[in-house]
CSV table of N, CA, C and O in Angstrom, one decimal:
chain,number,residue,atom,x,y,z
A,275,ILE,N,54.1,61.5,104.7
A,275,ILE,CA,55.1,62.5,104.4
A,275,ILE,C,56.4,62.2,104.8
A,275,ILE,O,56.2,61.3,105.8
A,276,LYS,N,57.1,61.5,103.7
A,276,LYS,CA,58.7,61.2,103.9
A,276,LYS,C,59.5,62.1,104.4
A,276,LYS,O,59.9,63.4,103.8
A,277,LEU,N,60.4,61.5,105.3
A,277,LEU,CA,61.3,62.8,106.0
A,277,LEU,C,62.7,62.1,105.7
A,277,LEU,O,63.3,61.0,105.8
A,278,ASN,N,63.6,62.8,105.3
A,278,ASN,CA,64.8,62.5,105.2
A,278,ASN,C,65.8,62.9,106.1
A,278,ASN,O,65.5,63.8,106.7
A,279,LEU,N,67.2,62.1,106.0
A,279,LEU,CA,68.2,62.8,107.4
A,279,LEU,C,68.5,64.4,107.2
A,279,LEU,O,68.3,65.0,106.4
A,280,ASN,N,68.4,64.9,108.6
A,280,ASN,CA,68.9,66.4,108.2
A,280,ASN,C,67.5,67.1,107.5
A,280,ASN,O,68.1,68.0,107.3
A,281,GLU,N,67.0,66.9,107.5
A,281,GLU,CA,65.3,67.8,107.2
A,281,GLU,C,64.8,68.6,108.0
A,281,GLU,O,64.6,68.8,109.3
A,282,GLN,N,64.7,70.0,107.3
A,282,GLN,CA,64.0,71.0,108.2
A,282,GLN,C,62.3,71.0,107.8
A,282,GLN,O,62.1,70.7,107.2
A,283,ILE,N,61.8,70.9,109.0
A,283,ILE,CA,60.6,70.5,109.6
A,283,ILE,C,60.0,71.7,110.2
A,283,ILE,O,60.8,72.8,111.0
A,284,GLN,N,58.6,72.1,110.2
A,284,GLN,CA,58.1,73.1,110.9
A,284,GLN,C,56.6,72.2,111.5
A,284,GLN,O,55.8,71.3,111.2
A,285,LEU,N,56.1,72.2,113.0
A,285,LEU,CA,55.3,72.0,113.2
A,285,LEU,C,54.4,73.0,114.3
A,285,LEU,O,54.9,73.9,114.8
A,286,LEU,N,53.4,73.3,113.6
A,286,LEU,CA,52.5,73.8,114.2
A,286,LEU,C,51.0,73.4,114.4
A,286,LEU,O,50.4,72.6,113.7
A,287,VAL,N,50.5,74.2,115.8
A,287,VAL,CA,49.1,73.3,116.2
A,287,VAL,C,48.5,74.7,116.3
A,287,VAL,O,48.7,75.9,116.9
A,288,THR,N,47.2,74.6,115.8
A,288,THR,CA,46.1,75.7,115.8
A,288,THR,C,44.9,75.1,116.3
A,288,THR,O,44.3,73.7,116.4
A,289,ASP,N,44.2,76.0,117.2
A,289,ASP,CA,42.7,75.6,118.1
A,289,ASP,C,42.0,75.5,116.8
A,289,ASP,O,42.1,75.9,115.4
A,290,ILE,N,40.6,75.5,116.9
A,290,ILE,CA,39.6,75.7,116.3
A,290,ILE,C,38.9,76.8,115.8
A,290,ILE,O,38.5,77.0,114.2
A,291,VAL,N,39.5,77.9,116.3
A,291,VAL,CA,39.3,79.2,115.5
A,291,VAL,C,40.5,79.7,114.8
A,291,VAL,O,40.3,80.8,114.3
A,292,GLY,N,41.6,78.6,114.2
A,292,GLY,CA,43.0,79.2,114.0
A,292,GLY,C,44.3,79.9,114.3
A,292,GLY,O,44.9,80.0,113.6
A,293,GLN,N,43.9,80.2,116.1
A,293,GLN,CA,45.1,80.6,116.6
A,293,GLN,C,46.3,79.6,116.8
A,293,GLN,O,45.9,78.4,117.2
A,294,LYS,N,47.2,80.2,116.9
A,294,LYS,CA,48.2,79.6,116.8
A,294,LYS,C,48.3,79.2,118.9
A,294,LYS,O,48.6,80.2,119.2
A,295,VAL,N,48.6,77.8,119.0
A,295,VAL,CA,49.0,77.3,120.6
A,295,VAL,C,50.2,76.5,120.4
A,295,VAL,O,50.8,76.6,121.2
A,296,TYR,N,51.0,76.4,119.4
A,296,TYR,CA,52.2,75.4,119.2
A,296,TYR,C,52.7,76.2,117.9
A,296,TYR,O,51.9,75.6,116.9
A,297,ASP,N,54.0,76.7,118.1
A,297,ASP,CA,54.9,76.7,116.5
A,297,ASP,C,56.7,76.5,116.8
A,297,ASP,O,57.0,76.9,117.8
A,298,ALA,N,56.6,75.6,116.3
A,298,ALA,CA,58.1,75.1,116.2
A,298,ALA,C,58.6,74.2,115.1
A,298,ALA,O,58.1,74.0,114.2
A,299,SER,N,59.8,75.1,114.6
A,299,SER,CA,61.1,75.2,113.8
A,299,SER,C,61.9,73.8,114.1
A,299,SER,O,62.4,73.9,115.6
A,300,SER,N,62.3,72.8,113.7
A,300,SER,CA,63.3,71.3,113.9
A,300,SER,C,64.4,71.2,112.7
A,300,SER,O,63.8,71.1,111.9
A,301,VAL,N,65.1,70.4,113.4
A,301,VAL,CA,66.0,70.1,112.0
A,301,VAL,C,65.9,68.5,112.2
A,301,VAL,O,66.2,67.8,113.4
A,302,ILE,N,65.3,67.5,111.6
A,302,ILE,CA,65.3,66.0,111.9
A,302,ILE,C,66.4,65.1,111.7
A,302,ILE,O,66.8,65.6,110.7
A,303,ASN,N,67.1,64.3,112.8
A,303,ASN,CA,68.2,64.0,112.3
A,303,ASN,C,68.0,62.4,112.5
A,303,ASN,O,67.7,62.0,113.7
A,304,GLY,N,68.1,61.2,111.8
A,304,GLY,CA,67.4,59.5,111.8
A,304,GLY,C,66.2,59.6,112.0
A,304,GLY,O,65.3,60.3,112.1
A,305,LYS,N,66.1,58.8,113.2
A,305,LYS,CA,64.9,58.1,113.7
A,305,LYS,C,64.8,59.1,115.0
A,305,LYS,O,64.2,58.5,116.3
A,306,GLN,N,64.6,60.6,114.7
A,306,GLN,CA,64.2,61.5,115.6
A,306,GLN,C,62.7,61.3,116.3
A,306,GLN,O,61.9,61.3,115.4
A,307,ILE,N,62.4,61.7,117.6
A,307,ILE,CA,61.3,61.7,117.8
A,307,ILE,C,60.6,63.1,118.3
A,307,ILE,O,61.4,63.2,119.3
A,308,LEU,N,59.5,63.5,118.0
A,308,LEU,CA,59.2,65.1,118.6
A,308,LEU,C,58.1,64.6,119.7
A,308,LEU,O,57.2,63.9,119.2
A,309,THR,N,58.1,65.4,120.8
A,309,THR,CA,57.4,65.1,121.7
A,309,THR,C,56.5,66.4,121.7
A,309,THR,O,56.8,67.7,121.7
A,310,LEU,N,55.6,66.7,122.1
A,310,LEU,CA,54.5,67.8,121.7
A,310,LEU,C,53.5,67.6,123.2
A,310,LEU,O,52.9,66.9,123.4
A,311,ASP,N,54.1,68.9,124.0
A,311,ASP,CA,52.9,69.0,125.6
A,311,ASP,C,51.8,69.5,125.1
A,311,ASP,O,52.0,71.4,125.2
A,312,LEU,N,50.8,69.7,125.4
A,312,LEU,CA,49.7,70.3,124.8
A,312,LEU,C,48.6,70.1,126.4
A,312,LEU,O,47.4,70.1,125.8
A,313,SER,N,49.4,69.7,127.1
A,313,SER,CA,48.3,69.6,128.6
A,313,SER,C,47.8,70.9,129.0
A,313,SER,O,46.8,70.7,129.9
A,314,LYS,N,48.8,71.2,128.5
A,314,LYS,CA,48.0,72.9,129.4
A,314,LYS,C,46.8,73.8,128.5
A,314,LYS,O,46.7,74.9,128.6
A,315,GLN,N,46.7,73.1,127.9
A,315,GLN,CA,45.5,73.5,126.6
A,315,GLN,C,44.4,73.3,126.7
A,315,GLN,O,44.0,72.3,127.6
A,316,PRO,N,42.9,74.3,126.9
A,316,PRO,CA,42.0,73.5,127.5
A,316,PRO,C,41.4,72.3,126.5
A,316,PRO,O,41.9,72.2,125.3
A,317,LYS,N,40.4,71.8,126.8
A,317,LYS,CA,39.5,70.7,126.3
A,317,LYS,C,39.0,71.3,124.9
A,317,LYS,O,38.7,72.5,124.7
A,318,GLY,N,39.3,70.5,123.8
A,318,GLY,CA,38.7,70.8,122.8
A,318,GLY,C,39.4,70.3,121.3
A,318,GLY,O,39.9,69.3,121.2
A,319,ILE,N,39.1,70.7,120.0
A,319,ILE,CA,39.8,70.5,118.8
A,319,ILE,C,40.8,71.4,118.5
A,319,ILE,O,40.8,72.5,118.4
A,320,TYR,N,41.5,70.5,117.9
A,320,TYR,CA,43.0,71.6,117.6
A,320,TYR,C,43.6,70.7,116.3
A,320,TYR,O,42.6,69.9,115.8
A,321,PHE,N,44.5,71.1,115.5
A,321,PHE,CA,44.7,71.0,114.3
A,321,PHE,C,46.3,71.0,114.0
A,321,PHE,O,46.9,72.1,114.6
A,322,ILE,N,47.0,69.7,113.8
A,322,ILE,CA,48.8,69.9,113.7
A,322,ILE,C,49.1,69.5,112.8
A,322,ILE,O,48.1,68.8,111.2
A,323,GLN,N,49.8,70.7,112.5
A,323,GLN,CA,50.3,71.0,110.9
A,323,GLN,C,51.4,69.9,110.7
A,323,GLN,O,52.4,71.2,111.4
A,324,LEU,N,52.2,69.4,109.9
A,324,LEU,CA,53.6,69.6,109.9
A,324,LEU,C,53.6,69.9,108.7
A,324,LEU,O,53.5,69.2,107.0
A,325,LYS,N,55.2,70.4,108.2
A,325,LYS,CA,55.1,71.0,107.1
A,325,LYS,C,57.0,70.9,106.7
A,325,LYS,O,57.7,71.0,107.5
A,326,THR,N,57.4,70.0,105.8
A,326,THR,CA,58.9,70.3,105.2
A,326,THR,C,58.5,70.3,103.7
A,326,THR,O,57.8,71.0,103.0
A,327,LYS,N,60.1,70.4,102.8
A,327,LYS,CA,59.9,70.9,101.6
A,327,LYS,C,59.1,70.3,100.5
A,327,LYS,O,59.4,70.9,99.7
A,328,GLU,N,59.0,69.2,100.6
A,328,GLU,CA,58.2,68.0,99.9
A,328,GLU,C,56.6,68.4,99.9
A,328,GLU,O,56.1,67.6,99.2
A,329,GLY,N,56.2,69.1,101.1
A,329,GLY,CA,54.5,69.0,101.0
A,329,GLY,C,54.2,69.3,102.7
A,329,GLY,O,55.2,69.6,103.9
A,330,SER,N,52.8,69.0,102.9
A,330,SER,CA,52.4,69.4,104.3
A,330,SER,C,51.2,68.1,104.6
A,330,SER,O,51.0,67.8,103.7
A,331,LEU,N,50.9,68.3,105.7
A,331,LEU,CA,50.1,67.1,105.9
A,331,LEU,C,49.5,67.9,107.4
A,331,LEU,O,50.2,68.4,108.4
A,332,VAL,N,47.8,67.8,107.4
A,332,VAL,CA,47.1,68.4,108.6
A,332,VAL,C,46.6,67.1,109.1
A,332,VAL,O,45.9,66.4,108.3
A,333,LYS,N,46.6,66.9,110.3
A,333,LYS,CA,45.3,66.1,111.3
A,333,LYS,C,44.8,66.9,112.2
A,333,LYS,O,45.5,67.5,112.8
A,334,LYS,N,43.5,66.0,112.5
A,334,LYS,CA,42.8,66.7,113.6
A,334,LYS,C,42.9,66.6,115.2
A,334,LYS,O,43.4,64.9,115.1
A,335,LEU,N,43.0,66.7,116.1
A,335,LEU,CA,43.1,66.2,117.4
A,335,LEU,C,42.4,66.6,118.2
A,335,LEU,O,41.7,67.7,118.4
A,336,PHE,N,41.6,66.0,119.1
A,336,PHE,CA,40.8,66.0,120.1
A,336,PHE,C,41.4,65.9,121.3
A,336,PHE,O,41.8,64.7,121.8
A,337,LEU,N,41.3,67.1,122.0
A,337,LEU,CA,41.8,66.7,123.7
A,337,LEU,C,40.3,66.5,124.6
A,337,LEU,O,39.6,67.7,124.6
A,338,ASP,N,40.8,65.8,125.4
A,338,ASP,CA,39.4,65.9,126.7
A,338,ASP,C,39.7,65.4,127.9
A,338,ASP,O,40.7,64.7,127.8
């Protein structure tokens, strides 16, 4: 997904059964880095979804 300056995004993380473990909205300004701390989550498979007005991207994450 191509992000533009001052673009609203939503970052959503769900576990393998679809329950939300993280949900945040933010406005991206330039080359901003978003930090996501999942260190308190149990080991397992998670899905990270990034949504913008132009579309969404989903990636699988393995915590071990």
